[in-house]
PDB file of C-alpha atoms and ligand atoms in Angstrom:
ATOM      1  CA  MET A   7      19.800  64.658 -31.915  1.00 38.00           C
ATOM      2  CA  GLN A   8      21.547  67.198 -29.691  1.00 37.00           C
ATOM      3  CA  THR A   9      23.732  64.401 -28.317  1.00 44.00           C
ATOM      4  CA  ARG A  10      24.623  63.231 -31.819  1.00 46.00           C
ATOM      5  CA  ARG A  11      25.492  66.715 -33.006  1.00 40.00           C
ATOM      6  CA  HIS A  12      27.662  67.289 -29.969  1.00 41.00           C
ATOM      7  CA  PHE A  13      29.384  63.922 -30.454  1.00 44.00           C
ATOM      8  CA  LEU A  14      30.095  64.490 -34.140  1.00 43.00           C
ATOM      9  CA  LYS A  15      31.355  68.023 -33.486  1.00 36.00           C
ATOM     10  CA  THR A  16      33.681  66.638 -30.833  1.00 39.00           C
ATOM     11  CA  LEU A  17      34.995  64.012 -33.220  1.00 45.00           C
ATOM     12  CA  ALA A  18      35.488  66.537 -36.012  1.00 40.00           C
ATOM     13  CA  ALA A  19      37.492  68.781 -33.697  1.00 37.00           C
ATOM     14  CA  GLY A  20      40.109  65.991 -33.395  1.00 34.00           C
ATOM     15  CA  GLY A  21      40.658  65.693 -37.168  1.00 31.00           C
ATOM     16  CA  LEU A  22      43.326  67.287 -39.366  1.00 26.00           C
ATOM     17  CA  THR A  23      42.794  68.887 -42.736  1.00 26.00           C
ATOM     18  CA  ALA A  24      46.030  68.097 -44.596  1.00 27.00           C
ATOM     19  CA  PHE A  25      46.204  65.081 -46.910  1.00 27.00           C
ATOM     20  CA  GLY A  26      48.967  62.566 -46.280  1.00 27.00           C
ATOM     21  CA  GLY A  27      49.408  60.914 -49.677  1.00 29.00           C
ATOM     22  CA  CYS A  28      47.692  59.133 -52.532  1.00 31.00           C
ATOM     23  CA  LEU A  29      46.411  55.627 -53.296  1.00 35.00           C
ATOM     24  CA  GLY A  30      45.646  55.645 -57.013  1.00 39.00           C
ATOM     25  CA  ASN A  31      43.359  58.640 -57.408  1.00 42.00           C
ATOM     26  CA  ILE A  32      42.005  58.335 -53.864  1.00 46.00           C
ATOM     27  CA  PRO A  33      43.441  60.898 -51.452  1.00 48.00           C
ATOM     28  CA  LEU A  34      44.675  59.395 -48.200  1.00 51.00           C
ATOM     29  CA  LEU A  35      43.436  61.150 -45.103  1.00 47.00           C
ATOM     30  CA  PRO A  36      45.747  61.739 -42.148  1.00 49.00           C
ATOM     31  CA  LYS A  37      46.188  58.870 -39.703  1.00 50.00           C
ATOM     32  CA  LYS A  38      44.922  61.083 -36.932  1.00 52.00           C
ATOM     33  CA  SER A  39      41.429  60.894 -38.389  1.00 70.00           C
ATOM     34  CA  ARG A  40      41.195  57.286 -37.227  1.00 91.00           C
ATOM     35  CA  LEU A  41      37.669  56.224 -36.338  1.00 96.00           C
ATOM     36  CA  ARG A  42      36.952  53.186 -34.208  1.00 97.00           C
ATOM     37  CA  LEU A  43      33.640  51.598 -35.009  1.00 98.00           C
ATOM     38  CA  VAL A  44      31.693  48.592 -33.767  1.00 98.00           C
ATOM     39  CA  PHE A  45      29.228  47.013 -36.180  1.00 98.00           C
ATOM     40  CA  TYR A  46      26.926  44.469 -34.610  1.00 98.00           C
ATOM     41  CA  THR A  47      23.924  42.957 -36.325  1.00 98.00           C
ATOM     42  CA  ASP A  48      21.139  40.369 -36.111  1.00 98.00           C
ATOM     43  CA  ILE A  49      20.452  40.450 -32.431  1.00 98.00           C
ATOM     44  CA  HIS A  50      17.003  38.832 -32.612  1.00 98.00           C
ATOM     45  CA  ALA A  51      16.202  39.933 -29.068  1.00 98.00           C
ATOM     46  CA  LYS A  52      13.728  37.822 -27.156  1.00 97.00           C
ATOM     47  CA  VAL A  53      13.005  37.399 -23.468  1.00 98.00           C
ATOM     48  CA  ASN A  54      13.728  33.678 -22.948  1.00 96.00           C
ATOM     49  CA  GLY A  55      16.663  31.283 -23.419  1.00 95.00           C
ATOM     50  CA  GLY A  56      19.036  33.493 -21.426  1.00 97.00           C
ATOM     51  CA  VAL A  57      19.025  36.100 -24.214  1.00 98.00           C
ATOM     52  CA  PRO A  58      18.777  39.171 -21.915  1.00 98.00           C
ATOM     53  CA  HIS A  59      21.960  37.989 -20.154  1.00 98.00           C
ATOM     54  CA  ALA A  60      23.689  37.327 -23.487  1.00 98.00           C
ATOM     55  CA  LEU A  61      22.891  40.894 -24.536  1.00 98.00           C
ATOM     56  CA  GLU A  62      24.392  42.232 -21.298  1.00 98.00           C
ATOM     57  CA  LEU A  63      27.604  40.318 -22.112  1.00 98.00           C
ATOM     58  CA  ALA A  64      27.583  41.620 -25.681  1.00 98.00           C
ATOM     59  CA  ALA A  65      27.142  45.250 -24.566  1.00 98.00           C
ATOM     60  CA  GLU A  66      29.952  44.841 -22.031  1.00 98.00           C
ATOM     61  CA  ALA A  67      32.270  43.359 -24.687  1.00 98.00           C
ATOM     62  CA  ILE A  68      31.435  46.204 -27.067  1.00 98.00           C
ATOM     63  CA  ASN A  69      32.195  48.808 -24.366  1.00 98.00           C
ATOM     64  CA  VAL A  70      35.595  47.158 -23.792  1.00 98.00           C
ATOM     65  CA  GLN A  71      36.423  47.968 -27.430  1.00 98.00           C
ATOM     66  CA  ASN A  72      35.902  51.665 -26.654  1.00 97.00           C
ATOM     67  CA  PRO A  73      34.344  52.559 -30.028  1.00 97.00           C
ATOM     68  CA  ASP A  74      33.739  56.141 -31.183  1.00 97.00           C
ATOM     69  CA  LEU A  75      30.421  55.035 -32.570  1.00 97.00           C
ATOM     70  CA  VAL A  76      28.365  51.877 -32.959  1.00 98.00           C
ATOM     71  CA  ILE A  77      26.110  50.717 -35.788  1.00 98.00           C
ATOM     72  CA  ALA A  78      23.366  48.152 -35.169  1.00 98.00           C
ATOM     73  CA  GLY A  79      22.734  46.353 -38.454  1.00 98.00           C
ATOM     74  CA  GLY A  80      19.096  45.276 -38.084  1.00 98.00           C
ATOM     75  CA  ASP A  81      16.928  42.394 -36.908  1.00 98.00           C
ATOM     76  CA  LEU A  82      17.156  44.017 -33.498  1.00 98.00           C
ATOM     77  CA  ILE A  83      14.199  41.931 -32.316  1.00 98.00           C
ATOM     78  CA  SER A  84      12.926  38.531 -33.378  1.00 96.00           C
ATOM     79  CA  GLY A  85       9.624  37.838 -35.095  1.00 94.00           C
ATOM     80  CA  GLY A  86       8.093  41.305 -35.470  1.00 94.00           C
ATOM     81  CA  PHE A  87       6.845  40.498 -38.954  1.00 93.00           C
ATOM     82  CA  THR A  88       4.261  37.939 -37.822  1.00 95.00           C
ATOM     83  CA  ASN A  89       3.377  39.329 -34.387  1.00 95.00           C
ATOM     84  CA  THR A  90       1.501  42.318 -32.993  1.00 96.00           C
ATOM     85  CA  ALA A  91       3.035  45.441 -31.467  1.00 96.00           C
ATOM     86  CA  ALA A  92       1.806  44.322 -28.025  1.00 96.00           C
ATOM     87  CA  ASP A  93       3.512  40.914 -28.445  1.00 96.00           C
ATOM     88  CA  MET A  94       6.771  42.607 -29.422  1.00 97.00           C
ATOM     89  CA  ALA A  95       6.935  45.185 -26.609  1.00 98.00           C
ATOM     90  CA  PRO A  96       8.976  42.944 -24.234  1.00 98.00           C
ATOM     91  CA  ARG A  97      11.425  42.132 -27.039  1.00 98.00           C
ATOM     92  CA  TRP A  98      11.956  45.816 -27.797  1.00 98.00           C
ATOM     93  CA  GLN A  99      12.571  46.405 -24.089  1.00 98.00           C
ATOM     94  CA  THR A 100      15.156  43.602 -24.031  1.00 98.00           C
ATOM     95  CA  TYR A 101      16.921  45.014 -27.074  1.00 98.00           C
ATOM     96  CA  LEU A 102      16.804  48.611 -25.851  1.00 98.00           C
ATOM     97  CA  ALA A 103      18.328  47.570 -22.507  1.00 98.00           C
ATOM     98  CA  MET A 104      21.362  46.330 -24.473  1.00 98.00           C
ATOM     99  CA  GLN A 105      21.568  49.530 -26.483  1.00 97.00           C
ATOM    100  CA  GLN A 106      21.295  51.665 -23.337  1.00 97.00           C
ATOM    101  CA  ASP A 107      24.141  49.666 -21.751  1.00 97.00           C
ATOM    102  CA  MET A 108      26.502  50.875 -24.463  1.00 97.00           C
ATOM    103  CA  ARG A 109      28.527  54.002 -23.819  1.00 97.00           C
ATOM    104  CA  ALA A 110      28.942  55.052 -27.474  1.00 97.00           C
ATOM    105  CA  GLU A 111      26.175  56.453 -29.651  1.00 97.00           C
ATOM    106  CA  VAL A 112      24.305  53.682 -31.497  1.00 98.00           C
ATOM    107  CA  TYR A 113      22.988  54.182 -35.045  1.00 98.00           C
ATOM    108  CA  PRO A 114      20.320  51.585 -35.880  1.00 98.00           C
ATOM    109  CA  VAL A 115      19.484  49.980 -39.233  1.00 98.00           C
ATOM    110  CA  ILE A 116      16.110  48.370 -39.941  1.00 98.00           C
ATOM    111  CA  GLY A 117      15.940  44.602 -40.600  1.00 98.00           C
ATOM    112  CA  ASN A 118      13.072  42.434 -41.783  1.00 98.00           C
ATOM    113  CA  HIS A 119      12.319  41.222 -38.242  1.00 98.00           C
ATOM    114  CA  ASP A 120      11.947  44.833 -37.061  1.00 98.00           C
ATOM    115  CA  LEU A 121       8.800  45.406 -39.100  1.00 98.00           C
ATOM    116  CA  VAL A 122       5.866  44.811 -36.778  1.00 97.00           C
ATOM    117  CA  ALA A 123       2.488  43.236 -37.561  1.00 96.00           C
ATOM    118  CA  VAL A 124       2.881  42.840 -41.320  1.00 97.00           C
ATOM    119  CA  ARG A 125       1.104  39.494 -41.185  1.00 96.00           C
ATOM    120  CA  PRO A 126       0.037  38.798 -37.584  1.00 95.00           C
ATOM    121  CA  LYS A 127      -0.263  35.044 -37.093  1.00 94.00           C
ATOM    122  CA  ASP A 128      -3.029  35.511 -34.493  1.00 94.00           C
ATOM    123  CA  GLY A 129      -5.293  36.765 -37.285  1.00 94.00           C
ATOM    124  CA  SER A 130      -5.460  40.346 -35.996  1.00 95.00           C
ATOM    125  CA  GLU A 131      -5.417  43.341 -38.342  1.00 95.00           C
ATOM    126  CA  PRO A 132      -2.074  44.017 -40.074  1.00 95.00           C
ATOM    127  CA  SER A 133      -0.417  47.306 -39.216  1.00 96.00           C
ATOM    128  CA  PRO A 134      -0.849  50.045 -41.862  1.00 96.00           C
ATOM    129  CA  HIS A 135       2.665  51.270 -40.936  1.00 97.00           C
ATOM    130  CA  PRO A 136       4.854  48.254 -40.031  1.00 97.00           C
ATOM    131  CA  LYS A 137       8.050  50.370 -39.823  1.00 98.00           C
ATOM    132  CA  ALA A 138       6.575  52.946 -37.423  1.00 97.00           C
ATOM    133  CA  GLU A 139       7.313  50.846 -34.349  1.00 97.00           C
ATOM    134  CA  PHE A 140      11.031  50.619 -35.279  1.00 98.00           C
ATOM    135  CA  CYS A 141      11.243  54.377 -35.860  1.00 98.00           C
ATOM    136  CA  SER A 142       9.453  55.371 -32.652  1.00 97.00           C
ATOM    137  CA  ARG A 143      11.342  52.855 -30.455  1.00 98.00           C
ATOM    138  CA  LEU A 144      14.684  54.044 -31.847  1.00 98.00           C
ATOM    139  CA  GLY A 145      13.807  57.750 -31.920  1.00 97.00           C
ATOM    140  CA  LEU A 146      14.131  58.095 -35.708  1.00 98.00           C
ATOM    141  CA  ALA A 147      12.083  60.308 -37.987  1.00 97.00           C
ATOM    142  CA  ARG A 148      12.632  57.892 -40.903  1.00 97.00           C
ATOM    143  CA  SER A 149      13.958  54.365 -41.493  1.00 98.00           C
ATOM    144  CA  TYR A 150      16.872  55.650 -43.651  1.00 98.00           C
ATOM    145  CA  TYR A 151      19.204  58.542 -42.913  1.00 98.00           C
ATOM    146  CA  SER A 152      22.811  59.723 -43.076  1.00 98.00           C
ATOM    147  CA  PHE A 153      25.330  61.368 -40.777  1.00 98.00           C
ATOM    148  CA  ASP A 154      28.965  62.475 -40.700  1.00 97.00           C
ATOM    149  CA  ALA A 155      31.710  61.401 -38.317  1.00 95.00           C
ATOM    150  CA  LEU A 156      35.177  62.881 -38.741  1.00 92.00           C
ATOM    151  CA  ASP A 157      35.740  62.941 -42.498  1.00 91.00           C
ATOM    152  CA  TYR A 158      33.450  59.986 -43.116  1.00 96.00           C
ATOM    153  CA  HIS A 159      29.922  60.101 -44.476  1.00 98.00           C
ATOM    154  CA  PHE A 160      27.670  57.279 -43.255  1.00 98.00           C
ATOM    155  CA  ILE A 161      24.523  56.283 -45.140  1.00 98.00           C
ATOM    156  CA  ILE A 162      22.021  54.002 -43.428  1.00 98.00           C
ATOM    157  CA  LEU A 163      19.657  52.340 -45.901  1.00 98.00           C
ATOM    158  CA  ASP A 164      16.263  50.745 -45.366  1.00 98.00           C
ATOM    159  CA  SER A 165      16.612  47.627 -47.545  1.00 98.00           C
ATOM    160  CA  ILE A 166      13.255  46.063 -46.654  1.00 98.00           C
ATOM    161  CA  GLU A 167      10.492  46.331 -49.255  1.00 97.00           C
ATOM    162  CA  LEU A 168       7.144  44.646 -48.615  1.00 97.00           C
ATOM    163  CA  SER A 169       5.973  42.151 -51.259  1.00 96.00           C
ATOM    164  CA  ASP A 170       2.899  40.029 -51.923  1.00 94.00           C
ATOM    165  CA  ASP A 171       4.721  36.695 -52.178  1.00 95.00           C
ATOM    166  CA  GLU A 172       4.950  33.995 -49.526  1.00 94.00           C
ATOM    167  CA  LEU A 173       7.949  35.613 -47.804  1.00 95.00           C
ATOM    168  CA  GLY A 174       6.223  39.009 -47.635  1.00 95.00           C
ATOM    169  CA  TYR A 175       9.354  41.119 -48.195  1.00 97.00           C
ATOM    170  CA  CYS A 176      12.285  41.496 -50.547  1.00 97.00           C
ATOM    171  CA  GLY A 177      15.580  43.360 -50.583  1.00 98.00           C
ATOM    172  CA  PHE A 178      14.969  46.470 -52.677  1.00 98.00           C
ATOM    173  CA  ILE A 179      15.533  50.219 -52.502  1.00 98.00           C
ATOM    174  CA  GLY A 180      12.447  51.937 -53.882  1.00 98.00           C
ATOM    175  CA  GLU A 181      12.136  55.098 -55.929  1.00 98.00           C
ATOM    176  CA  ALA A 182      11.662  57.583 -53.050  1.00 98.00           C
ATOM    177  CA  GLN A 183      14.706  56.274 -51.165  1.00 98.00           C
ATOM    178  CA  MET A 184      16.809  56.226 -54.360  1.00 98.00           C
ATOM    179  CA  ALA A 185      15.889  59.899 -54.948  1.00 98.00           C
ATOM    180  CA  TRP A 186      16.844  60.698 -51.344  1.00 98.00           C
ATOM    181  CA  LEU A 187      20.142  58.787 -51.776  1.00 98.00           C
ATOM    182  CA  ARG A 188      21.069  60.651 -54.968  1.00 98.00           C
ATOM    183  CA  ASN A 189      20.275  63.969 -53.318  1.00 98.00           C
ATOM    184  CA  ASP A 190      22.264  63.033 -50.199  1.00 98.00           C
ATOM    185  CA  LEU A 191      25.266  62.040 -52.339  1.00 98.00           C
ATOM    186  CA  SER A 192      25.091  65.299 -54.297  1.00 98.00           C
ATOM    187  CA  GLN A 193      25.961  67.080 -51.056  1.00 97.00           C
ATOM    188  CA  VAL A 194      28.983  64.874 -50.264  1.00 97.00           C
ATOM    189  CA  ALA A 195      32.445  65.927 -51.472  1.00 96.00           C
ATOM    190  CA  ASP A 196      33.811  63.598 -54.170  1.00 96.00           C
ATOM    191  CA  SER A 197      36.885  62.991 -52.008  1.00 95.00           C
ATOM    192  CA  ALA A 198      34.978  62.090 -48.810  1.00 95.00           C
ATOM    193  CA  PRO A 199      35.123  58.409 -47.836  1.00 96.00           C
ATOM    194  CA  ILE A 200      31.639  56.911 -47.575  1.00 98.00           C
ATOM    195  CA  VAL A 201      30.362  53.997 -45.505  1.00 98.00           C
ATOM    196  CA  LEU A 202      27.069  52.474 -46.640  1.00 98.00           C
ATOM    197  CA  VAL A 203      25.036  50.198 -44.362  1.00 98.00           C
ATOM    198  CA  SER A 204      22.224  47.853 -45.410  1.00 98.00           C
ATOM    199  CA  HIS A 205      20.623  45.002 -43.476  1.00 98.00           C
ATOM    200  CA  ILE A 206      20.090  42.874 -46.588  1.00 98.00           C
ATOM    201  CA  PRO A 207      23.416  42.487 -48.422  1.00 98.00           C
ATOM    202  CA  LEU A 208      24.265  44.232 -51.666  1.00 98.00           C
ATOM    203  CA  ALA A 209      27.003  41.699 -52.443  1.00 96.00           C
ATOM    204  CA  THR A 210      28.006  38.336 -51.013  1.00 94.00           C
ATOM    205  CA  ASP A 211      29.818  35.125 -51.938  1.00 89.00           C
ATOM    206  CA  TYR A 212      28.048  33.269 -49.147  1.00 88.00           C
ATOM    207  CA  PHE A 213      25.781  31.237 -51.423  1.00 86.00           C
ATOM    208  CA  ASP A 214      28.568  30.418 -53.910  1.00 83.00           C
ATOM    209  CA  VAL A 215      30.807  29.207 -51.096  1.00 83.00           C
ATOM    210  CA  ASN A 216      28.191  27.258 -49.149  1.00 83.00           C
ATOM    211  CA  SER A 217      25.800  25.992 -51.812  1.00 80.00           C
ATOM    212  CA  GLY A 218      27.709  26.096 -55.100  1.00 78.00           C
ATOM    213  CA  THR A 219      27.702  28.589 -57.932  1.00 74.00           C
ATOM    214  CA  ASN A 220      24.555  27.191 -59.566  1.00 75.00           C
ATOM    215  CA  THR A 221      22.407  27.831 -56.512  1.00 75.00           C
ATOM    216  CA  SER A 222      20.100  30.838 -56.436  1.00 77.00           C
ATOM    217  CA  PRO A 223      20.265  32.747 -53.140  1.00 82.00           C
ATOM    218  CA  GLY A 224      16.463  32.659 -52.947  1.00 78.00           C
ATOM    219  CA  PRO A 225      14.016  35.489 -52.326  1.00 83.00           C
ATOM    220  CA  GLY A 226      14.826  38.140 -49.761  1.00 94.00           C
ATOM    221  CA  LYS A 227      18.520  37.240 -49.435  1.00 95.00           C
ATOM    222  CA  LEU A 228      20.035  40.081 -51.493  1.00 97.00           C
ATOM    223  CA  VAL A 229      19.074  43.610 -52.521  1.00 97.00           C
ATOM    224  CA  SER A 230      17.874  43.019 -56.066  1.00 96.00           C
ATOM    225  CA  ASN A 231      18.715  46.515 -57.364  1.00 97.00           C
ATOM    226  CA  ALA A 232      22.201  46.582 -55.811  1.00 97.00           C
ATOM    227  CA  ALA A 233      23.758  47.495 -59.186  1.00 97.00           C
ATOM    228  CA  GLU A 234      21.563  50.615 -59.421  1.00 98.00           C
ATOM    229  CA  ILE A 235      22.498  51.623 -55.867  1.00 98.00           C
ATOM    230  CA  LEU A 236      26.230  51.099 -56.379  1.00 98.00           C
ATOM    231  CA  ALA A 237      26.075  53.023 -59.682  1.00 98.00           C
ATOM    232  CA  ALA A 238      24.849  56.054 -57.721  1.00 98.00           C
ATOM    233  CA  PHE A 239      28.311  56.078 -56.077  1.00 98.00           C
ATOM    234  CA  ASN A 240      30.186  56.508 -59.367  1.00 96.00           C
ATOM    235  CA  ASN A 241      32.775  59.265 -58.856  1.00 94.00           C
ATOM    236  CA  LYS A 242      32.369  58.951 -55.074  1.00 97.00           C
ATOM    237  CA  GLN A 243      34.631  57.159 -52.587  1.00 97.00           C
ATOM    238  CA  LEU A 244      32.497  54.265 -51.391  1.00 98.00           C
ATOM    239  CA  ILE A 245      35.116  52.532 -49.256  1.00 98.00           C
ATOM    240  CA  LEU A 246      32.921  50.222 -47.195  1.00 98.00           C
ATOM    241  CA  VAL A 247      29.539  48.493 -47.263  1.00 98.00           C
ATOM    242  CA  LEU A 248      28.384  46.936 -43.974  1.00 98.00           C
ATOM    243  CA  GLN A 249      25.692  44.273 -44.211  1.00 98.00           C
ATOM    244  CA  GLY A 250      23.731  41.858 -42.008  1.00 98.00           C
ATOM    245  CA  HIS A 251      20.946  39.315 -42.558  1.00 98.00           C
ATOM    246  CA  LEU A 252      23.068  36.247 -43.334  1.00 97.00           C
ATOM    247  CA  HIS A 253      24.490  35.745 -39.789  1.00 98.00           C
ATOM    248  CA  THR A 254      27.861  34.949 -41.289  1.00 97.00           C
ATOM    249  CA  TYR A 255      31.125  36.869 -41.165  1.00 97.00           C
ATOM    250  CA  GLU A 256      32.458  37.547 -44.627  1.00 97.00           C
ATOM    251  CA  GLU A 257      34.653  40.065 -46.407  1.00 97.00           C
ATOM    252  CA  LEU A 258      34.706  40.818 -50.121  1.00 97.00           C
ATOM    253  CA  ARG A 259      36.548  43.464 -52.066  1.00 96.00           C
ATOM    254  CA  SER A 260      35.489  44.943 -55.382  1.00 93.00           C
ATOM    255  CA  ASN A 261      37.753  47.672 -56.721  1.00 91.00           C
ATOM    256  CA  GLN A 262      37.951  50.307 -53.961  1.00 92.00           C
ATOM    257  CA  THR A 263      34.979  48.944 -51.955  1.00 97.00           C
ATOM    258  CA  ARG A 264      35.043  46.412 -49.101  1.00 98.00           C
ATOM    259  CA  PHE A 265      31.807  44.527 -48.428  1.00 98.00           C
ATOM    260  CA  ILE A 266      31.667  43.149 -44.884  1.00 98.00           C
ATOM    261  CA  THR A 267      28.831  40.933 -43.676  1.00 98.00           C
ATOM    262  CA  GLY A 268      28.939  41.250 -39.907  1.00 98.00           C
ATOM    263  CA  GLY A 269      28.037  37.840 -38.422  1.00 98.00           C
ATOM    264  CA  ALA A 270      25.341  37.934 -35.739  1.00 98.00           C
ATOM    265  CA  ILE A 271      24.955  38.660 -32.059  1.00 98.00           C
ATOM    266  CA  CYS A 272      22.529  35.679 -31.994  1.00 98.00           C
ATOM    267  CA  GLY A 273      24.781  33.372 -34.051  1.00 98.00           C
ATOM    268  CA  ASN A 274      22.534  30.678 -35.489  1.00 98.00           C
ATOM    269  CA  TRP A 275      19.306  32.275 -34.121  1.00 97.00           C
ATOM    270  CA  TRP A 276      20.399  31.508 -30.516  1.00 98.00           C
ATOM    271  CA  ARG A 277      21.150  27.853 -31.305  1.00 97.00           C
ATOM    272  CA  GLY A 278      24.951  28.130 -31.216  1.00 97.00           C
ATOM    273  CA  PRO A 279      27.363  29.381 -33.892  1.00 97.00           C
ATOM    274  CA  LEU A 280      26.416  29.405 -37.565  1.00 95.00           C
ATOM    275  CA  GLY A 281      29.112  27.291 -39.208  1.00 93.00           C
ATOM    276  CA  THR A 282      32.375  28.890 -38.145  1.00 93.00           C
ATOM    277  CA  THR A 283      30.767  32.255 -37.240  1.00 96.00           C
ATOM    278  CA  GLU A 284      30.281  32.451 -33.483  1.00 97.00           C
ATOM    279  CA  GLU A 285      27.996  34.893 -31.700  1.00 98.00           C
ATOM    280  CA  GLY A 286      29.841  38.195 -32.078  1.00 98.00           C
ATOM    281  CA  PHE A 287      30.384  41.581 -33.710  1.00 98.00           C
ATOM    282  CA  CYS A 288      32.874  43.474 -35.896  1.00 98.00           C
ATOM    283  CA  VAL A 289      35.400  45.988 -34.630  1.00 98.00           C
ATOM    284  CA  LEU A 290      36.591  48.273 -37.401  1.00 98.00           C
ATOM    285  CA  THR A 291      39.275  50.907 -37.547  1.00 97.00           C
ATOM    286  CA  LEU A 292      38.950  53.449 -40.338  1.00 97.00           C
ATOM    287  CA  ALA A 293      42.032  55.512 -41.092  1.00 94.00           C
ATOM    288  CA  GLY A 294      41.732  57.476 -44.311  1.00 90.00           C
ATOM    289  CA  ASN A 295      40.699  54.908 -46.888  1.00 90.00           C
ATOM    290  CA  GLU A 296      42.274  52.048 -44.950  1.00 94.00           C
ATOM    291  CA  ILE A 297      39.977  49.654 -43.133  1.00 96.00           C
ATOM    292  CA  GLY A 298      40.931  47.218 -40.402  1.00 97.00           C
ATOM    293  CA  CYS A 299      38.273  44.719 -39.327  1.00 98.00           C
ATOM    294  CA  ARG A 300      38.215  41.898 -36.788  1.00 98.00           C
ATOM    295  CA  TYR A 301      35.313  39.709 -35.718  1.00 98.00           C
ATOM    296  CA  HIS A 302      34.974  39.288 -31.949  1.00 97.00           C
ATOM    297  CA  GLY A 303      33.024  36.690 -30.035  1.00 98.00           C
ATOM    298  CA  TYR A 304      31.613  37.918 -26.723  1.00 98.00           C
ATOM    299  CA  GLY A 305      31.777  34.642 -24.854  1.00 94.00           C
ATOM    300  CA  TRP A 306      28.230  33.330 -25.226  1.00 93.00           C
TER     301      TRP A 306
HETATM  302 FE1  FE2 B 423      18.601  37.994 -38.900  1.00 57.30          FE
END
């Protein structure tokens, strides 16, 4: 945490306080408060198939972008849900080697694959705390949190709720996290631009585009109480929502908010690209309320 505090203080020292203009009722922040951000997601780390080498290439390509900070959007490892903590240890090590290779601070988000031993397929006892492994490996006190960088407020959600159905999880933000979110937002200035991050998407056109408008996305594909979450941002400046889970690169805009689904480091679960989305990550530039985003392959 000391490192993070130092980093954020350093970033804040480079910012200006004057406002440069107006876009509707949204104040524009000075260009000097530009923040360069890499968002990578859906790594699905495993130890075979050349994956450790792919992750070295990805970390190298991310370092070349020279980001101020990095967000890892979840599904850091593959298959935690149905395996034991002992089975998953080598996969965590593979993932953490990638994270340690990166020069910028990395802020992790929990994905469904990062829960460990929910339903172990070897018949062993399920874990009473399937998210504990993620938190301890990543050095987090809790699976959701927030932080500030320059004038931006970042909120990292835990979108994974356990369920009793066949899938075993759904996209949902429960009561305790909603209360935390409302309290967190009450301490954010109304004019401060906010970036929200969720592994399971809050909004997507992916299913409309790929399967037709009459197709249901199916269980676990979207956060089912997204409307309630977004309503909590009324009167706030939610400029950007970063999402994972679908392994596709997509951008949507709704009023002042951009929704970006960030492709996947593993592409189509390490079987090549998924459609036209190759194995890659997003490089974003935030300047006031303006967002630039490009998707980069890393040559896998
Ligand atoms: Fe995934």
